[in-house]
PDB file of C-alpha atoms in Angstrom:
ATOM      1  CA  ASP A 166     113.748 179.335 196.988  1.00 84.00           C
ATOM      2  CA  GLU A 167     111.700 181.966 195.230  1.00 85.00           C
ATOM      3  CA  ALA A 168     110.424 183.368 198.533  1.00 87.00           C
ATOM      4  CA  GLN A 169     113.960 183.564 199.849  1.00 90.00           C
ATOM      5  CA  TYR A 170     115.116 185.395 196.716  1.00 91.00           C
ATOM      6  CA  TRP A 171     112.182 187.809 197.065  1.00 90.00           C
ATOM      7  CA  ARG A 172     113.199 188.455 200.691  1.00 91.00           C
ATOM      8  CA  TRP A 173     116.730 189.175 199.532  1.00 91.00           C
ATOM      9  CA  SER A 174     115.360 191.608 196.947  1.00 91.00           C
ATOM     10  CA  ARG A 175     113.925 193.767 199.715  1.00 91.00           C
ATOM     11  CA  THR A 176     117.490 194.687 200.760  1.00 91.00           C
ATOM     12  CA  LEU A 177     119.785 194.862 197.765  1.00 91.00           C
ATOM     13  CA  ASP A 178     123.343 193.764 198.365  1.00 92.00           C
ATOM     14  CA  TRP A 179     126.405 192.413 196.512  1.00 92.00           C
ATOM     15  CA  GLY A 180     125.730 188.865 197.683  1.00 89.00           C
ATOM     16  CA  TYR A 181     123.605 186.749 199.962  1.00 88.00           C
ATOM     17  CA  TYR A 182     123.873 183.627 202.080  1.00 81.00           C
ATOM     18  CA  SER A 183     124.675 181.213 199.253  1.00 84.00           C
ATOM     19  CA  LYS A 184     124.104 183.079 195.982  1.00 90.00           C
ATOM     20  CA  PRO A 185     125.401 186.052 194.062  1.00 94.00           C
ATOM     21  CA  PRO A 186     123.129 189.111 193.860  1.00 96.00           C
ATOM     22  CA  LEU A 187     121.633 189.102 190.339  1.00 96.00           C
ATOM     23  CA  ILE A 188     118.547 187.035 191.240  1.00 95.00           C
ATOM     24  CA  ALA A 189     117.595 189.544 193.934  1.00 94.00           C
ATOM     25  CA  TRP A 190     118.261 192.486 191.623  1.00 95.00           C
ATOM     26  CA  VAL A 191     116.040 190.993 188.901  1.00 94.00           C
ATOM     27  CA  ILE A 192     113.258 190.185 191.353  1.00 93.00           C
ATOM     28  CA  ARG A 193     113.417 193.709 192.753  1.00 93.00           C
ATOM     29  CA  ALA A 194     112.690 195.279 189.363  1.00 92.00           C
ATOM     30  CA  THR A 195     109.189 194.040 188.537  1.00 90.00           C
ATOM     31  CA  PRO A 196     107.524 194.377 191.952  1.00 87.00           C
ATOM     32  CA  GLU A 197     108.750 197.970 191.965  1.00 88.00           C
ATOM     33  CA  LEU A 198     106.628 198.485 188.843  1.00 90.00           C
ATOM     34  CA  PHE A 199     103.698 196.137 189.476  1.00 91.00           C
ATOM     35  CA  GLY A 200     103.562 195.474 193.225  1.00 88.00           C
ATOM     36  CA  ASN A 201     104.465 192.437 195.333  1.00 86.00           C
ATOM     37  CA  GLU A 202     102.308 189.986 193.449  1.00 90.00           C
ATOM     38  CA  VAL A 203     103.502 186.479 192.612  1.00 91.00           C
ATOM     39  CA  TRP A 204     102.973 187.056 188.889  1.00 93.00           C
ATOM     40  CA  ALA A 205     105.049 190.246 189.053  1.00 92.00           C
ATOM     41  CA  ILE A 206     107.909 188.469 190.803  1.00 92.00           C
ATOM     42  CA  ARG A 207     107.870 185.701 188.175  1.00 94.00           C
ATOM     43  CA  LEU A 208     107.354 188.015 185.194  1.00 95.00           C
ATOM     44  CA  PRO A 209     111.025 188.193 184.106  1.00 95.00           C
ATOM     45  CA  ALA A 210     111.375 184.381 183.823  1.00 96.00           C
ATOM     46  CA  PRO A 211     109.826 183.817 180.371  1.00 97.00           C
ATOM     47  CA  PHE A 212     111.567 186.896 178.967  1.00 97.00           C
ATOM     48  CA  LEU A 213     114.941 185.709 180.244  1.00 97.00           C
ATOM     49  CA  HIS A 214     114.434 182.295 178.640  1.00 98.00           C
ATOM     50  CA  THR A 215     113.430 184.016 175.400  1.00 98.00           C
ATOM     51  CA  VAL A 216     116.768 185.843 175.460  1.00 98.00           C
ATOM     52  CA  ALA A 217     118.548 182.506 175.986  1.00 98.00           C
ATOM     53  CA  ALA A 218     116.683 180.875 173.088  1.00 98.00           C
ATOM     54  CA  ALA A 219     117.454 183.855 170.843  1.00 98.00           C
ATOM     55  CA  ALA A 220     121.156 183.731 171.733  1.00 98.00           C
ATOM     56  CA  LEU A 221     121.216 180.003 170.966  1.00 98.00           C
ATOM     57  CA  PHE A 222     119.493 180.691 167.650  1.00 98.00           C
ATOM     58  CA  PHE A 223     122.130 183.251 166.704  1.00 98.00           C
ATOM     59  CA  LEU A 224     124.939 180.961 167.877  1.00 98.00           C
ATOM     60  CA  GLY A 225     123.569 177.975 165.961  1.00 98.00           C
ATOM     61  CA  ARG A 226     123.092 180.121 162.869  1.00 98.00           C
ATOM     62  CA  ALA A 227     126.643 181.458 163.101  1.00 97.00           C
ATOM     63  CA  VAL A 228     128.156 177.994 163.501  1.00 97.00           C
ATOM     64  CA  TYR A 229     126.019 175.738 161.283  1.00 97.00           C
ATOM     65  CA  GLY A 230     123.375 177.855 159.528  1.00 97.00           C
ATOM     66  CA  SER A 231     119.810 179.060 160.069  1.00 97.00           C
ATOM     67  CA  ARG A 232     118.238 175.609 160.362  1.00 98.00           C
ATOM     68  CA  ALA A 233     120.639 174.610 163.145  1.00 98.00           C
ATOM     69  CA  GLY A 234     119.937 177.894 164.916  1.00 98.00           C
ATOM     70  CA  LEU A 235     116.203 177.289 164.724  1.00 98.00           C
ATOM     71  CA  TYR A 236     116.585 173.745 166.053  1.00 98.00           C
ATOM     72  CA  ALA A 237     118.823 174.946 168.874  1.00 98.00           C
ATOM     73  CA  ALA A 238     116.335 177.618 169.939  1.00 98.00           C
ATOM     74  CA  LEU A 239     113.332 175.294 169.713  1.00 98.00           C
ATOM     75  CA  THR A 240     115.095 172.468 171.526  1.00 98.00           C
ATOM     76  CA  TYR A 241     116.037 174.829 174.331  1.00 98.00           C
ATOM     77  CA  ALA A 242     112.587 176.427 174.583  1.00 97.00           C
ATOM     78  CA  LEU A 243     110.784 173.064 174.606  1.00 97.00           C
ATOM     79  CA  MET A 244     112.906 171.327 177.224  1.00 97.00           C
ATOM     80  CA  PRO A 245     110.742 170.448 180.246  1.00 96.00           C
ATOM     81  CA  GLY A 246     113.154 172.153 182.643  1.00 94.00           C
ATOM     82  CA  VAL A 247     113.019 175.384 180.661  1.00 96.00           C
ATOM     83  CA  ILE A 248     109.225 175.256 180.439  1.00 96.00           C
ATOM     84  CA  LEU A 249     109.040 174.841 184.224  1.00 94.00           C
ATOM     85  CA  SER A 250     111.703 177.472 184.808  1.00 94.00           C
ATOM     86  CA  SER A 251     109.713 179.916 182.669  1.00 95.00           C
ATOM     87  CA  MET A 252     106.985 179.813 185.314  1.00 94.00           C
ATOM     88  CA  LEU A 253     109.346 180.401 188.254  1.00 93.00           C
ATOM     89  CA  LEU A 254     112.250 182.712 188.842  1.00 91.00           C
ATOM     90  CA  SER A 255     115.423 180.909 189.811  1.00 92.00           C
ATOM     91  CA  THR A 256     119.149 181.435 189.604  1.00 93.00           C
ATOM     92  CA  ASP A 257     119.280 179.101 186.593  1.00 94.00           C
ATOM     93  CA  GLY A 258     116.699 181.198 184.774  1.00 94.00           C
ATOM     94  CA  VAL A 259     118.868 184.254 185.335  1.00 96.00           C
ATOM     95  CA  LEU A 260     122.162 182.508 184.485  1.00 97.00           C
ATOM     96  CA  LEU A 261     121.192 180.719 181.267  1.00 97.00           C
ATOM     97  CA  PRO A 262     120.436 183.773 179.098  1.00 97.00           C
ATOM     98  CA  VAL A 263     123.673 185.482 180.075  1.00 97.00           C
ATOM     99  CA  PHE A 264     125.599 182.227 179.620  1.00 97.00           C
ATOM    100  CA  ALA A 265     124.094 181.772 176.140  1.00 98.00           C
ATOM    101  CA  VAL A 266     124.932 185.354 175.166  1.00 98.00           C
ATOM    102  CA  ALA A 267     128.501 184.800 176.404  1.00 98.00           C
ATOM    103  CA  LEU A 268     128.808 181.655 174.266  1.00 97.00           C
ATOM    104  CA  TYR A 269     127.607 183.584 171.224  1.00 98.00           C
ATOM    105  CA  LEU A 270     130.091 186.390 171.879  1.00 97.00           C
ATOM    106  CA  TYR A 271     132.883 183.881 172.504  1.00 97.00           C
ATOM    107  CA  TRP A 272     132.193 182.213 169.157  1.00 97.00           C
ATOM    108  CA  HIS A 273     132.613 185.549 167.409  1.00 97.00           C
ATOM    109  CA  ALA A 274     135.803 186.271 169.341  1.00 96.00           C
ATOM    110  CA  ARG A 275     137.109 182.827 168.380  1.00 96.00           C
ATOM    111  CA  GLN A 276     136.282 183.478 164.735  1.00 96.00           C
ATOM    112  CA  GLY A 277     138.213 186.751 164.876  1.00 92.00           C
ATOM    113  CA  VAL A 278     135.217 188.804 163.778  1.00 93.00           C
ATOM    114  CA  SER A 279     134.518 190.609 167.030  1.00 89.00           C
ATOM    115  CA  GLY A 280     136.344 193.831 167.623  1.00 93.00           C
ATOM    116  CA  TRP A 281     137.146 195.509 170.866  1.00 95.00           C
ATOM    117  CA  ILE A 282     133.471 196.065 171.653  1.00 96.00           C
ATOM    118  CA  GLY A 283     132.719 192.378 171.144  1.00 96.00           C
ATOM    119  CA  HIS A 284     135.528 191.338 173.473  1.00 97.00           C
ATOM    120  CA  VAL A 285     134.490 193.825 176.139  1.00 97.00           C
ATOM    121  CA  ALA A 286     130.872 192.656 175.773  1.00 97.00           C
ATOM    122  CA  LEU A 287     132.074 189.072 176.288  1.00 97.00           C
ATOM    123  CA  GLY A 288     133.838 190.151 179.457  1.00 97.00           C
ATOM    124  CA  LEU A 289     130.693 191.901 180.668  1.00 97.00           C
ATOM    125  CA  ALA A 290     128.591 188.824 179.897  1.00 97.00           C
ATOM    126  CA  ILE A 291     130.985 186.633 181.876  1.00 97.00           C
ATOM    127  CA  GLY A 292     130.912 189.109 184.766  1.00 96.00           C
ATOM    128  CA  ILE A 293     127.117 189.268 184.759  1.00 97.00           C
ATOM    129  CA  ALA A 294     126.983 185.469 184.621  1.00 97.00           C
ATOM    130  CA  MET A 295     129.178 185.346 187.739  1.00 96.00           C
ATOM    131  CA  LEU A 296     126.678 187.687 189.416  1.00 96.00           C
ATOM    132  CA  ALA A 297     123.892 185.267 188.471  1.00 96.00           C
ATOM    133  CA  LYS A 298     125.289 181.976 189.742  1.00 95.00           C
ATOM    134  CA  TYR A 299     128.697 180.711 190.757  1.00 93.00           C
ATOM    135  CA  ALA A 300     128.294 177.900 188.194  1.00 94.00           C
ATOM    136  CA  ALA A 301     129.311 180.513 185.612  1.00 95.00           C
ATOM    137  CA  LEU A 302     132.820 179.492 186.593  1.00 95.00           C
ATOM    138  CA  TYR A 303     132.295 176.561 184.199  1.00 96.00           C
ATOM    139  CA  LEU A 304     132.207 179.076 181.363  1.00 95.00           C
ATOM    140  CA  LEU A 305     135.698 180.241 182.282  1.00 94.00           C
ATOM    141  CA  ILE A 306     136.902 176.650 182.592  1.00 96.00           C
ATOM    142  CA  GLY A 307     135.448 175.873 179.153  1.00 96.00           C
ATOM    143  CA  ILE A 308     137.118 178.903 177.607  1.00 95.00           C
ATOM    144  CA  GLY A 309     140.421 177.870 179.157  1.00 94.00           C
ATOM    145  CA  LEU A 310     140.110 174.294 177.908  1.00 96.00           C
ATOM    146  CA  THR A 311     139.210 175.365 174.386  1.00 96.00           C
ATOM    147  CA  ALA A 312     142.179 177.725 174.377  1.00 94.00           C
ATOM    148  CA  LEU A 313     144.415 174.756 175.192  1.00 96.00           C
ATOM    149  CA  ILE A 314     143.249 172.633 172.254  1.00 97.00           C
ATOM    150  CA  ASP A 315     141.922 175.089 169.672  1.00 97.00           C
ATOM    151  CA  PRO A 316     144.338 177.561 168.017  1.00 96.00           C
ATOM    152  CA  PRO A 317     141.648 180.140 167.030  1.00 96.00           C
ATOM    153  CA  SER A 318     140.388 180.175 170.622  1.00 96.00           C
ATOM    154  CA  ARG A 319     143.927 180.549 171.902  1.00 95.00           C
ATOM    155  CA  ARG A 320     144.556 183.493 169.559  1.00 95.00           C
ATOM    156  CA  ALA A 321     141.335 185.171 170.699  1.00 94.00           C
ATOM    157  CA  ILE A 322     142.118 184.790 174.385  1.00 93.00           C
ATOM    158  CA  LEU A 323     145.878 185.375 174.344  1.00 94.00           C
ATOM    159  CA  SER A 324     145.655 188.783 172.695  1.00 94.00           C
ATOM    160  CA  LEU A 325     145.193 192.378 173.782  1.00 95.00           C
ATOM    161  CA  LYS A 326     141.466 192.037 173.035  1.00 95.00           C
ATOM    162  CA  GLY A 327     141.430 188.851 175.140  1.00 94.00           C
ATOM    163  CA  ALA A 328     143.035 190.795 177.974  1.00 95.00           C
ATOM    164  CA  ALA A 329     140.268 193.379 177.641  1.00 95.00           C
ATOM    165  CA  THR A 330     137.741 190.542 177.926  1.00 94.00           C
ATOM    166  CA  PHE A 331     139.132 189.394 181.237  1.00 91.00           C
ATOM    167  CA  ALA A 332     139.767 192.881 182.566  1.00 91.00           C
TER     168      ALA A 332
END
């Protein structure tokens, strides 16, 4: 898969055979700086997973406190799939950090503490996630389901700021 994504990165586009474009865009960046070496192609992977772990830390801290945030980040970082994915560059490695950031932003929107910028940032995170992998659709489904059963989520989504999120 990685070789195919690298081939896609040679001709940037808005989509490829079976995937959205973000994986090719990410792969294109580091070889431009460091050359077409395997390590350069894979270089973004551990940084992307670090972003995901950090977002989970901040989310856990916001919901349950610092200890929960630390456990969330460590659990994520030490999962065998994440360790393996930190050595390769895949669509999951590109999706998960953006997905985690979107969850963090959604929590703040749900709590009513994010202003217009927070809602727009949530919308951007969802859009970037859709550019990473079509499985980001599950994020939208989850937001919709929580809005059905959770009044604070419903208020956050069915508002002018919520409209800005989805715009």
